[in-house]
Amino acid sequence: MKERTLSYTLMVPAFLIVLATTLYPLAYSFVTSFREWDLTKQRRPGDFVGIENYVHAASESGFQNSLWVTTIFVVTSVIVTVVLAMSLALLLRREGRLHTFTRIILILPFAMSPALIGVSYRFMFNPEFGVLAKGIGAIFPALEGTPWLASPDLAMAILVITDVWHWTPYMTFMCLGGLASIPRETEEAARIDGASNLRIIFGIILPQMKGVLMVTAVLKTIFALKMFDQVVTLTGGGPGTSTETMAFFIFNVGFKWFDMGYASALAWILTAIMMIISAWYVRMLLSERKMATA
Amino acid sequence: MAEVRLVDIEKRYGSFVAVAKQSLTIENGEFLVLLGPSGCGKTTTMRMIAGLEEITAGDILIAGERVNDKPPKDRDIAMVFQNYGLYPHMTVGQNIEYPLKLRGVNKATRQQQVQDTAAKVELDALLGRRPSELSGGQRQRVALARAIVRTPKIFLMDEPLSNLDAKLRVTMRAELKHLHHELGVTTVYVTHDQMEAMTLASRVAVMREGRIVQLDTPRKIYAEPADLFVAGFIGSPSMNLVNGSVTAGRFRAEGIDVPVDLPDRDSVVLGIRPEELDIATDSSAPVAGKLYALELTGDSTLVTMRMGKTSVCARGPADFEAAINEPCYLTPKAGARFHLFDRNSGQRLDG
Ligand SMILES: Nc1ncnc2c1ncn2[C@@H]1O[C@H](COP(=O)(O)OP(=O)(O)O)[C@@H](O)[C@H]1O
Ligand SMILES: [Mg+2]
């Protein structure tokens, strides 16, 4: 009994730190989301306004726009990343010196800081001196001098490209892990049974990768929903508001316009979306495990 | 149906020789069993025939045609994998149907054939299940069914019965033998179970460390093992092997003295099968020692006796009883065969 008391006592400091750094801000922002608090006018949170901040979100055009931008960004970057990662994994799964080398090289984009990626890509797509802009211009002369980041669609495309570039390696490794766990005999049996290479990939390998691909897609979705650094350093949300993702918009509401109440409400909406996806993810993981041990 | 010829084939992994350079011809319609202990290269040999493993050197010919560079699907084979290789995302029925589907068989025929094959391996009730919902033995039968649902040029079976319980194994063995009789398809069958090899094979290739040490009919392999390894591997319980020497036409070792037809020499191993020894009461019997153990097998009793370091086993009548550690005598049955081997090379000495 004494030992148990002691062990709980020893846990108190850690618990206090978690409380102070995580739970308290969370609770505070939750409470704030039901208050009016304009930092330019008042230093302390103002009156409780019920769910007014949430109601406001339903009709306010800035948030509506960010929701739309985020949806486009998440859907395209998740699809492109997962497809690319799976394809790369299929190419890289064989053993061999070249494959090992490529796998090592693949680590690099993931090791880079997202903010730095944004800055690098801004330089590389600069129409005057950017290496990628010039390279594309050399291959397709019609595109020479295109102001890449000045067009809403192209800016979004480049934002997606940087994100895909950043995340594909990590997702490739997840897919490689999944591929390694597929028994070699299933593919060999299909080869003997007379399946073509494409048929083996789509009929034998991908169905067995279903679980891994779902997990990859859900994880990527959560990461894409939170994406912030690249928007700041690459497009700054522009041109106009065409790349203002939710995370970026919430930041602006809170720290540019100092509407803390509204920003908190928006942050909690984003959190709710991610919590729903996470819950789904956990449920899927559990059912996967159940299937694996069956 | 086709003849399979392996000409000077070899398989090395780096410097490790998995299958040593050798040739083997499997006759058209033959049931050839590759028999040997685990790790001797049976699976590797089979995978080379299937085209799943690149061969380091040599040629593989199927029906006279060199297939070295042909992918597995163009070799017209069906294979049962040692660890099943079932498609986990398909039901049992879909697994069995898959080879037919890939070869463009129409749906009605497919379903009929799946039904027939499933019945043969007693899987009819499980067609809707996933492989993950089956026991090891059931999975093995699905793998078997997937192979025999089609009539290919060659069947390759890698220990297809190893995970079945004893009773089902006997049933399946008969089923396979009947199937082979009906279809006459050239079959290469891998096993480490000598009983399976003896009962199924037209010819048995006994392998050891990547090399075929004897290739013969089951009868010949049993009656005339080419060396000590084969002698010890074939037969259950295995052949008694006793170290001794031959002088003046008699083989002598502690507790043993029998006449043999061999010039004088040392380092001889005498082999005699337990079923060719009788229990004697007479103390002048050629094999004498102390009773070590009695094991009733149902139709007979295995009598093990010791003389010094060697032990000798005999198959006696089921009602035989005697006291352990008491003197015991054995005598070769009339017409019993003595096998003589050189102790150092392991090779057979007599004809
Ligand atoms: N891919 C491989 N790489 C290296 N060694 C291998 C490989 N596959 C098999 N071997 C070795 O080759 C030998 C023969 O293996 P195998 O043909 O599977 O034996 P078995 O007779 O039990 O089927 C074994 O010693 C095994 O360790
Ligand atoms: Mg094997």
XYZ file of C-alpha atoms and ligand atoms in Angstrom:
673
model
C 0.000 0.000 0.000
C 2.784 2.360 0.964
C 4.634 1.663 -2.240
C 1.537 2.485 -4.216
C 1.090 5.789 -2.448
C 4.685 6.606 -3.170
C 4.380 5.758 -6.837
C 1.325 8.002 -7.193
C 3.119 10.773 -5.337
C 6.039 10.502 -7.733
C 3.674 10.874 -10.661
C 2.239 14.157 -9.395
C 4.882 16.485 -10.914
C 4.538 14.910 -14.351
C 0.795 15.128 -14.082
C 0.985 18.783 -13.104
C 3.192 19.588 -16.074
C 0.827 17.862 -18.486
C -2.058 19.663 -16.846
C -0.366 23.034 -17.178
C 0.926 22.645 -20.718
C -1.803 20.645 -22.416
C -5.026 20.323 -20.535
C -5.171 23.877 -19.230
C -4.696 25.593 -22.637
C -7.150 23.154 -24.183
C -9.772 23.839 -21.579
C -9.035 27.565 -21.712
C -9.487 27.725 -25.492
C -12.675 25.695 -25.201
C -14.090 28.165 -22.707
C -12.852 31.081 -24.795
C -14.690 29.756 -27.816
C -17.959 30.638 -26.031
C -16.893 34.201 -25.194
C -16.366 37.413 -26.981
C -12.730 38.467 -26.805
C -11.259 41.100 -29.075
C -7.631 41.497 -28.014
C -7.388 44.957 -29.563
C -10.081 46.201 -27.164
C -9.823 44.117 -24.021
C -6.923 42.414 -22.270
C -9.143 39.878 -20.492
C -11.757 37.577 -22.050
C -15.109 39.314 -22.407
C -18.719 38.204 -21.988
C -20.072 34.758 -22.629
C -21.967 34.770 -25.894
C -23.105 31.156 -26.032
C -22.549 29.469 -29.340
C -22.467 32.714 -31.261
C -18.891 32.177 -32.439
C -19.856 28.790 -33.853
C -22.952 30.198 -35.509
C -20.830 32.924 -37.022
C -18.523 30.295 -38.551
C -21.460 28.773 -40.421
C -21.972 31.911 -42.473
C -18.683 33.781 -42.440
C -17.061 33.798 -45.891
C -13.424 33.684 -44.737
C -13.989 30.443 -42.869
C -16.155 29.006 -45.646
C -13.337 29.720 -48.056
C -10.727 28.106 -45.807
C -12.929 25.042 -45.443
C -13.157 24.734 -49.228
C -9.417 25.357 -49.701
C -8.582 22.768 -47.051
C -10.906 20.211 -48.622
C -9.287 20.614 -52.035
C -5.822 20.507 -50.521
C -6.520 17.448 -48.369
C -8.266 15.436 -51.064
C -5.690 16.026 -53.798
C -2.622 15.702 -51.610
C -3.896 12.520 -49.936
C -4.799 10.854 -53.218
C -1.587 11.860 -54.986
C 0.610 10.956 -52.003
C -0.934 7.536 -51.434
C -0.912 6.596 -55.117
C 2.651 7.784 -55.534
C 3.857 6.147 -52.324
C 2.259 2.832 -53.246
C 3.738 2.935 -56.748
C 7.187 3.770 -55.432
C 6.945 1.010 -52.869
C 6.084 -1.485 -55.610
C 9.157 -0.366 -57.522
C 11.430 -0.417 -54.486
C 10.334 -3.606 -52.755
C 12.908 -5.863 -54.410
C 16.222 -6.265 -52.667
C 19.290 -4.869 -54.365
C 22.010 -2.287 -54.005
C 20.272 0.302 -56.189
C 17.044 -0.157 -54.265
C 18.740 0.292 -50.925
C 20.462 3.423 -52.213
C 17.169 4.847 -53.458
C 15.514 4.146 -50.140
C 18.231 6.095 -48.345
C 17.881 9.033 -50.735
C 14.131 8.948 -50.180
C 14.587 9.831 -46.522
C 15.892 13.299 -47.361
C 12.671 15.154 -48.251
C 11.068 13.866 -45.093
C 14.008 14.981 -42.978
C 13.570 18.576 -44.178
C 11.607 21.077 -42.126
C 8.261 21.931 -43.773
C 8.891 25.670 -43.377
C 12.194 25.311 -45.194
C 10.503 23.335 -47.953
C 8.085 26.212 -48.454
C 10.895 28.730 -48.749
C 12.900 26.505 -51.110
C 9.939 25.923 -53.374
C 9.166 29.635 -53.463
C 12.645 30.240 -54.774
C 12.536 27.321 -57.172
C 9.260 28.510 -58.709
C 10.347 32.115 -59.029
C 9.766 32.984 -62.731
C 12.939 35.104 -62.864
C 15.555 32.796 -61.420
C 13.790 29.661 -60.006
C 15.416 26.422 -61.056
C 12.129 24.547 -61.439
C 10.404 27.419 -63.231
C 13.340 27.666 -65.633
C 13.515 23.899 -66.045
C 9.827 23.640 -66.902
C 10.254 26.588 -69.257
C 13.104 24.807 -71.026
C 11.047 21.660 -71.558
C 7.756 23.429 -72.370
C 8.683 26.813 -73.872
C 5.036 27.895 -73.690
C 5.292 27.907 -69.912
C 8.425 30.076 -69.840
C 7.904 33.039 -67.523
C 4.672 31.724 -65.990
C 4.134 33.535 -62.661
C 3.525 30.275 -60.861
C 2.647 31.527 -57.438
C 0.579 34.437 -58.736
C -2.183 32.231 -60.124
C -4.681 30.810 -57.592
C -4.871 27.354 -59.198
C -1.148 27.055 -59.811
C -0.342 28.229 -56.293
C -2.614 25.550 -54.903
C -1.025 22.989 -57.218
C 2.441 23.941 -56.019
C 1.308 23.796 -52.409
C 0.052 20.264 -53.068
C 3.293 19.366 -54.851
C 5.462 20.479 -51.931
C 3.287 18.546 -49.509
C 3.358 15.424 -51.679
C 7.116 15.800 -52.029
C 7.468 16.082 -48.268
C 5.216 13.196 -47.264
C 5.614 10.628 -50.051
C 8.848 9.139 -48.655
C 7.344 8.472 -45.257
C 4.234 6.956 -46.794
C 6.425 4.912 -49.155
C 8.121 3.363 -46.157
C 4.759 2.522 -44.648
C 3.758 0.836 -47.900
C 7.097 -1.002 -48.088
C 6.432 -2.337 -44.607
C 3.015 -3.490 -45.711
C 4.404 -5.149 -48.824
C 7.039 -6.971 -46.795
C 4.328 -8.528 -44.658
C 2.539 -10.044 -47.657
C 3.559 -13.694 -47.957
C 5.715 -14.134 -51.053
C 3.819 -17.294 -51.984
C 0.571 -15.486 -52.761
C 2.253 -13.618 -55.580
C 4.135 -16.698 -56.748
C 0.969 -18.772 -56.754
C -0.701 -16.133 -58.924
C 2.232 -16.149 -61.308
C 1.946 -19.895 -61.668
C -1.839 -19.719 -61.979
C -1.256 -17.482 -64.987
C -1.756 -13.901 -63.784
C -0.089 -11.028 -65.633
C 2.011 -8.508 -63.719
C -0.769 -5.922 -63.684
C -3.267 -8.504 -62.562
C -0.950 -9.546 -59.738
C -0.673 -5.950 -58.560
C -4.381 -5.156 -58.750
C -5.792 -8.594 -57.993
C -3.376 -9.977 -55.428
C -1.108 -7.345 -53.909
C -3.345 -4.294 -53.568
C -6.234 -6.187 -51.969
C -3.805 -7.424 -49.335
C -2.555 -3.861 -48.866
C -6.040 -2.529 -48.181
C -5.491 -2.144 -44.452
C -2.123 -0.438 -44.799
C -3.429 1.896 -47.501
C -6.402 2.910 -45.368
C -4.148 3.659 -42.417
C -1.794 5.608 -44.684
C -4.657 7.629 -46.131
C -6.155 8.465 -42.749
C -2.803 9.491 -41.279
C -2.074 11.613 -44.332
C -5.504 13.229 -44.035
C -4.836 14.250 -40.447
C -1.411 15.640 -41.352
C -2.854 17.518 -44.327
C -5.618 19.036 -42.212
C -3.003 20.490 -39.868
C -0.716 21.751 -42.654
C 0.454 25.264 -41.801
C 4.190 25.921 -42.263
C 4.250 25.653 -46.040
C 1.328 28.046 -46.452
C 3.147 30.632 -44.374
C 6.475 30.326 -46.156
C 5.347 29.465 -49.683
C 2.146 31.314 -50.554
C 1.194 33.305 -47.464
C -2.366 32.171 -48.146
C -2.417 33.940 -51.471
C -2.851 34.961 -54.124
C -5.879 36.525 -52.464
C -7.293 33.901 -50.159
C -6.859 31.061 -52.639
C -4.525 29.010 -50.424
C -5.839 29.989 -47.025
C -6.177 26.628 -45.307
C -8.058 26.268 -42.051
C -4.967 26.212 -39.876
C -3.650 29.331 -41.596
C -7.012 31.130 -41.429
C -7.416 30.372 -37.732
C -3.933 31.737 -37.116
C -4.885 34.944 -38.947
C -8.139 35.344 -37.044
C -6.356 34.932 -33.739
C -3.017 36.613 -34.214
C -3.604 39.105 -37.007
C -7.120 40.241 -36.248
C -6.954 39.299 -32.556
C -10.487 37.866 -32.471
C -9.598 35.236 -29.892
C -13.150 33.997 -29.250
C -13.839 33.297 -32.905
C -10.367 31.790 -33.446
C -10.924 29.410 -30.512
C -14.257 28.307 -31.902
C -12.691 27.646 -35.306
C -9.804 25.743 -33.716
C -12.323 23.533 -31.962
C -14.186 22.895 -35.195
C -10.923 21.748 -36.785
C -10.179 19.628 -33.715
C -13.604 18.016 -33.924
C -13.029 17.101 -37.562
C -9.673 15.554 -36.710
C -11.090 13.745 -33.694
C -13.781 12.149 -35.835
C -11.170 10.987 -38.336
C -8.874 9.753 -35.564
C -11.661 7.796 -33.912
C -12.393 6.182 -37.231
C -8.671 5.448 -37.621
C -8.408 3.788 -34.220
C -11.479 1.703 -34.903
C -9.979 0.593 -38.174
C -6.675 -0.293 -36.527
C -8.491 -2.402 -33.978
C -10.526 -4.265 -36.569
C -7.368 -4.778 -38.659
C -5.699 -6.356 -35.671
C -8.712 -8.532 -35.089
C -8.528 -9.701 -38.690
C -4.799 -10.346 -38.468
C -5.118 -12.550 -35.405
C -8.200 -14.391 -36.636
C 1.514 -34.441 -69.806
C 5.159 -33.984 -70.333
C 8.600 -35.227 -69.613
C 10.751 -32.970 -67.444
C 14.492 -32.972 -67.908
C 16.904 -31.223 -65.622
C 20.281 -31.091 -67.318
C 23.323 -30.236 -65.213
C 21.265 -27.859 -63.126
C 22.770 -26.125 -60.162
C 21.537 -23.584 -57.641
C 23.844 -21.509 -55.524
C 23.018 -18.696 -53.113
C 26.263 -16.766 -53.086
C 28.799 -19.444 -52.292
C 26.263 -21.741 -50.630
C 25.305 -24.665 -52.849
C 21.597 -25.361 -52.333
C 21.337 -27.855 -55.194
C 24.547 -29.389 -56.514
C 25.189 -29.813 -60.205
C 23.282 -32.871 -61.404
C 20.835 -34.160 -63.968
C 17.445 -35.758 -63.546
C 14.858 -36.936 -66.016
C 11.258 -37.229 -64.904
C 9.406 -39.482 -67.308
C 6.132 -38.568 -68.921
C 3.319 -39.464 -66.532
C 5.664 -40.394 -63.735
C 5.052 -39.722 -60.057
C 8.489 -38.704 -58.847
C 9.018 -38.081 -55.159
C 11.859 -35.938 -53.875
C 12.591 -37.301 -50.440
C 15.070 -35.997 -47.918
C 15.527 -34.250 -44.612
C 14.666 -30.598 -44.171
C 17.082 -28.216 -45.905
C 18.370 -30.704 -48.482
C 17.187 -28.670 -51.471
C 13.837 -30.260 -52.319
C 11.860 -27.033 -52.395
C 14.617 -25.286 -54.320
C 14.609 -28.010 -56.981
C 10.855 -27.730 -57.314
C 10.912 -23.929 -57.518
C 13.472 -24.134 -60.304
C 11.149 -26.384 -62.292
C 8.299 -23.950 -61.636
C 10.385 -21.016 -62.805
C 10.154 -19.196 -59.480
C 13.861 -19.533 -58.846
C 16.495 -18.649 -61.368
C 18.902 -21.516 -61.986
C 22.599 -20.804 -61.545
C 23.632 -23.196 -64.304
C 22.130 -25.858 -66.537
C 18.935 -26.317 -68.512
C 15.368 -27.266 -67.752
C 13.367 -28.929 -70.494
C 9.631 -29.522 -70.350
C 8.267 -31.759 -73.106
C 11.552 -31.367 -74.923
C 11.437 -27.583 -74.898
C 14.017 -25.504 -73.069
C 12.101 -23.349 -70.585
C 14.932 -21.577 -68.736
C 13.663 -18.176 -69.815
C 9.953 -18.921 -69.767
C 7.910 -17.337 -66.983
C 5.999 -19.708 -64.685
C 2.631 -19.056 -66.336
C 3.904 -20.289 -69.705
C 5.172 -23.573 -68.310
C 1.647 -24.919 -67.750
C 2.193 -26.175 -64.236
C 0.173 -26.229 -61.058
C 1.867 -26.051 -57.701
C 1.022 -26.669 -54.072
C 3.184 -24.490 -51.854
C 4.645 -25.747 -48.616
C 3.111 -22.801 -46.761
C -0.057 -22.769 -48.854
C 0.217 -19.369 -50.587
C -3.547 -18.918 -50.444
C -5.074 -15.586 -51.452
C -6.234 -14.210 -48.090
C -8.700 -11.741 -49.584
C -10.605 -14.422 -51.479
C -12.948 -17.090 -50.204
C -12.038 -20.748 -50.455
C -14.215 -21.042 -53.549
C -12.616 -18.014 -55.198
C -9.161 -19.357 -54.388
C -9.900 -22.623 -56.121
C -11.579 -20.836 -59.021
C -8.775 -18.340 -59.642
C -6.527 -20.472 -61.935
C -9.541 -21.314 -64.091
C -10.592 -17.685 -64.251
C -7.123 -16.614 -65.347
C -7.140 -19.219 -68.113
C -10.447 -17.947 -69.446
C -12.676 -20.875 -68.502
C -16.352 -19.870 -68.664
C -18.260 -19.291 -65.480
C -20.576 -22.306 -65.524
C -17.722 -24.750 -66.147
C -15.676 -22.996 -63.494
C -18.289 -23.392 -60.837
C -18.852 -27.021 -61.688
C -15.138 -27.765 -61.471
C -14.777 -25.900 -58.177
C -17.611 -27.985 -56.729
C -16.119 -31.267 -57.958
C -12.637 -30.467 -56.726
C -13.836 -29.226 -53.359
C -15.699 -32.481 -52.883
C -12.523 -34.458 -53.600
C -10.658 -32.750 -50.765
C -13.708 -32.581 -48.463
C -14.017 -28.819 -48.563
C -17.554 -28.494 -49.963
C -18.878 -27.089 -46.719
C -16.224 -24.394 -46.470
C -16.351 -22.749 -49.890
C -17.604 -19.434 -48.500
C -14.942 -19.042 -45.820
C -11.776 -16.993 -45.888
C -8.408 -18.754 -45.488
C -7.921 -16.952 -42.151
C -10.940 -18.830 -40.823
C -9.479 -22.250 -41.587
C -7.212 -24.656 -39.722
C -3.791 -25.555 -41.103
C -5.035 -28.818 -42.523
C -8.011 -27.143 -44.181
C -5.784 -24.492 -45.724
C -3.532 -27.193 -47.085
C -6.495 -28.835 -48.734
C -7.496 -25.541 -50.336
C -3.962 -25.247 -51.720
C -4.249 -28.791 -53.035
C -7.650 -28.112 -54.576
C -6.391 -24.958 -56.267
C -3.666 -27.032 -57.917
C -5.769 -29.985 -59.033
C -8.750 -27.956 -60.267
C -6.964 -27.613 -63.583
C -5.212 -30.327 -65.583
C -1.744 -28.912 -66.290
C 1.268 -30.521 -67.932
C 2.979 -30.948 -64.590
C 1.946 -31.009 -60.953
C 4.432 -29.717 -58.428
C 3.540 -30.494 -54.835
C 5.660 -29.298 -51.948
C 4.781 -31.315 -48.851
C 1.054 -31.010 -49.594
C -0.009 -33.316 -46.772
C 2.421 -32.277 -44.040
C -0.151 -30.451 -41.921
C -2.980 -32.943 -42.073
C -3.813 -35.244 -39.216
C -2.802 -38.878 -39.628
C -6.189 -40.153 -40.726
C -6.839 -37.466 -43.300
C -3.311 -37.847 -44.604
C -3.971 -41.465 -45.470
C -7.245 -40.563 -47.207
C -5.616 -37.746 -49.153
C -2.715 -39.963 -50.118
C -5.112 -42.432 -51.683
C -6.968 -39.554 -53.331
C -3.731 -38.249 -54.865
C -2.723 -41.675 -56.033
C -6.102 -42.188 -57.651
C -5.970 -38.748 -59.235
C -2.580 -39.518 -60.700
C -3.867 -42.803 -62.042
C -6.850 -41.036 -63.646
C -5.106 -38.024 -65.133
C -1.647 -39.474 -65.680
C -0.105 -36.042 -65.218
C 3.627 -35.935 -64.574
C 3.981 -35.152 -60.891
C 6.908 -34.005 -58.802
C 6.135 -34.447 -55.150
C 8.272 -33.254 -52.263
C 8.147 -34.847 -48.850
C 10.335 -35.656 -45.888
C 8.017 -38.513 -44.922
C 9.455 -41.775 -46.221
C 6.105 -43.525 -45.815
C 4.460 -41.036 -48.173
C 7.305 -41.465 -50.635
C 7.078 -45.236 -50.593
C 3.318 -45.342 -51.056
C 2.985 -42.687 -53.763
C 6.076 -42.773 -55.910
C 6.784 -44.384 -59.235
C 10.357 -43.469 -58.421
C 11.942 -41.849 -55.390
C 14.892 -39.471 -55.521
C 16.499 -39.436 -52.102
C 18.286 -36.133 -51.557
C 20.954 -35.139 -49.122
C 22.705 -31.798 -48.888
C 21.629 -30.690 -52.340
C 22.480 -33.949 -54.052
C 20.396 -36.905 -55.209
C 22.019 -39.899 -53.554
C 19.714 -42.541 -54.952
C 17.067 -42.577 -57.656
C 15.082 -45.779 -57.848
C 11.693 -47.405 -57.456
C 10.440 -47.492 -53.858
C 10.909 -51.253 -53.827
C 14.527 -51.029 -54.924
C 15.283 -48.242 -52.490
C 13.884 -50.291 -49.656
C 15.572 -53.503 -50.719
C 18.915 -52.076 -51.767
C 19.726 -48.708 -50.234
C 22.753 -47.263 -51.994
C 24.421 -45.957 -48.875
C 24.150 -45.599 -45.133
C 22.135 -42.374 -45.393
C 19.401 -43.946 -47.501
C 19.505 -47.097 -45.384
C 18.872 -45.079 -42.250
C 16.251 -42.833 -43.844
C 13.954 -45.415 -45.425
C 11.867 -47.733 -43.308
C 10.137 -47.352 -39.991
C 11.509 -48.176 -37.546
C 14.742 -47.546 -39.363
C 17.217 -50.213 -40.326
C 19.544 -51.500 -37.615
C 23.086 -50.442 -38.395
C 25.915 -52.104 -36.509
C 29.637 -51.306 -36.720
C 31.940 -54.314 -36.944
C 34.352 -56.207 -39.153
C 34.382 -59.213 -41.459
C 36.776 -62.092 -40.919
C 36.647 -65.501 -42.563
C 33.199 -64.959 -44.054
C 31.599 -63.851 -40.805
C 30.546 -60.405 -39.670
C 31.378 -59.864 -36.018
C 30.496 -57.182 -33.552
C 29.672 -57.202 -29.861
C 26.802 -59.646 -29.450
C 26.549 -60.354 -33.171
C 28.021 -63.075 -35.302
C 26.484 -63.770 -38.719
C 27.757 -65.300 -41.941
C 28.195 -62.849 -44.820
C 29.499 -63.106 -48.338
C 32.355 -60.626 -48.208
C 36.172 -60.805 -48.152
C 37.891 -59.889 -44.887
C 37.862 -56.185 -44.035
C 37.515 -53.753 -41.145
C 35.140 -50.830 -40.726
C 32.075 -52.565 -42.032
C 28.521 -51.588 -41.138
C 25.951 -54.325 -41.156
C 22.380 -53.357 -41.778
C 19.299 -55.432 -41.116
C 15.692 -54.373 -40.999
C 13.692 -54.861 -37.781
C 10.989 -56.710 -39.685
C 13.522 -59.306 -40.814
C 14.522 -60.311 -37.299
C 12.780 -62.910 -35.178
C 12.900 -63.297 -31.433
C 14.776 -66.432 -30.412
C 14.911 -68.277 -27.118
C 18.108 -70.119 -27.812
C 21.262 -68.552 -26.327
C 23.239 -69.614 -29.393
C 21.270 -67.209 -31.607
C 23.479 -64.939 -33.758
C 22.285 -61.736 -32.076
C 22.465 -61.581 -28.311
C 22.081 -58.764 -25.836
C 19.975 -57.341 -23.060
C 16.377 -56.331 -23.512
C 16.161 -52.540 -23.408
C 12.573 -51.605 -24.286
C 9.279 -53.037 -25.489
C 6.864 -50.910 -27.504
C 3.487 -52.234 -28.511
C 2.353 -50.786 -31.845
C -0.908 -52.713 -32.112
C -0.168 -55.397 -34.656
C 3.352 -56.040 -33.361
C 5.803 -55.254 -30.600
C 9.016 -53.365 -31.202
C 11.737 -55.090 -29.245
C 14.849 -53.029 -28.630
C 17.893 -54.665 -27.196
C 21.343 -53.414 -26.306
C 24.718 -54.930 -26.706
C 27.359 -52.565 -25.389
C 26.925 -49.268 -27.209
C 24.854 -50.545 -30.100
C 21.170 -51.208 -30.014
C 19.157 -53.422 -32.308
C 15.439 -53.327 -32.856
C 13.206 -56.163 -34.001
C 9.539 -56.380 -34.851
C 8.135 -59.210 -32.782
C 4.627 -60.611 -32.271
C 2.105 -58.398 -30.522
C 1.843 -60.779 -27.571
C 5.573 -60.916 -26.890
C 6.463 -60.222 -23.305
C 9.753 -60.348 -21.437
C 11.539 -58.682 -18.568
C 13.582 -55.558 -19.239
C 17.362 -55.883 -18.698
C 17.206 -59.675 -19.028
C 19.199 -61.453 -21.767
C 17.438 -61.545 -25.132
C 18.188 -63.226 -28.444
C 17.354 -62.476 -32.058
C 17.751 -64.468 -35.215
C 17.376 -63.381 -38.849
C 14.282 -64.712 -40.545
C 14.684 -67.138 -43.384
C 15.605 -65.158 -46.480
C 16.491 -62.073 -44.456
C 18.830 -59.710 -46.227
C 22.051 -58.376 -44.731
C 23.126 -54.992 -46.065
C 26.813 -54.231 -45.881
C 28.288 -50.752 -46.082
C 31.733 -49.252 -45.854
C 31.827 -47.330 -42.616
C 34.033 -44.532 -43.919
C 32.521 -43.829 -47.337
C 29.030 -45.012 -46.390
C 28.754 -46.812 -49.726
C 27.092 -50.162 -50.167
C 29.565 -53.044 -50.396
C 27.561 -55.955 -51.733
C 25.734 -56.045 -55.063
N 16.711 -17.487 -50.727
C 17.663 -18.232 -50.133
N 18.850 -17.676 -49.793
C 19.812 -18.428 -49.204
N 19.690 -19.730 -48.913
C 18.548 -20.328 -49.236
C 17.463 -19.624 -49.850
N 16.452 -20.501 -50.053
C 16.875 -21.682 -49.567
N 18.120 -21.590 -49.078
C 18.910 -22.687 -48.500
O 18.972 -23.730 -49.417
C 18.867 -24.983 -48.766
C 17.761 -25.814 -49.378
O 16.534 -25.229 -49.051
P 15.161 -25.898 -49.440
O 15.183 -26.259 -50.875
O 14.080 -24.988 -49.009
O 15.152 -27.194 -48.526
P 14.011 -28.278 -48.310
O 14.609 -29.567 -48.776
O 13.763 -28.307 -46.838
O 12.821 -27.867 -49.078
C 18.647 -24.696 -47.289
O 19.863 -24.898 -46.615
C 18.226 -23.254 -47.266
O 18.695 -22.652 -46.103
Mg 10.930 -27.362 -48.323
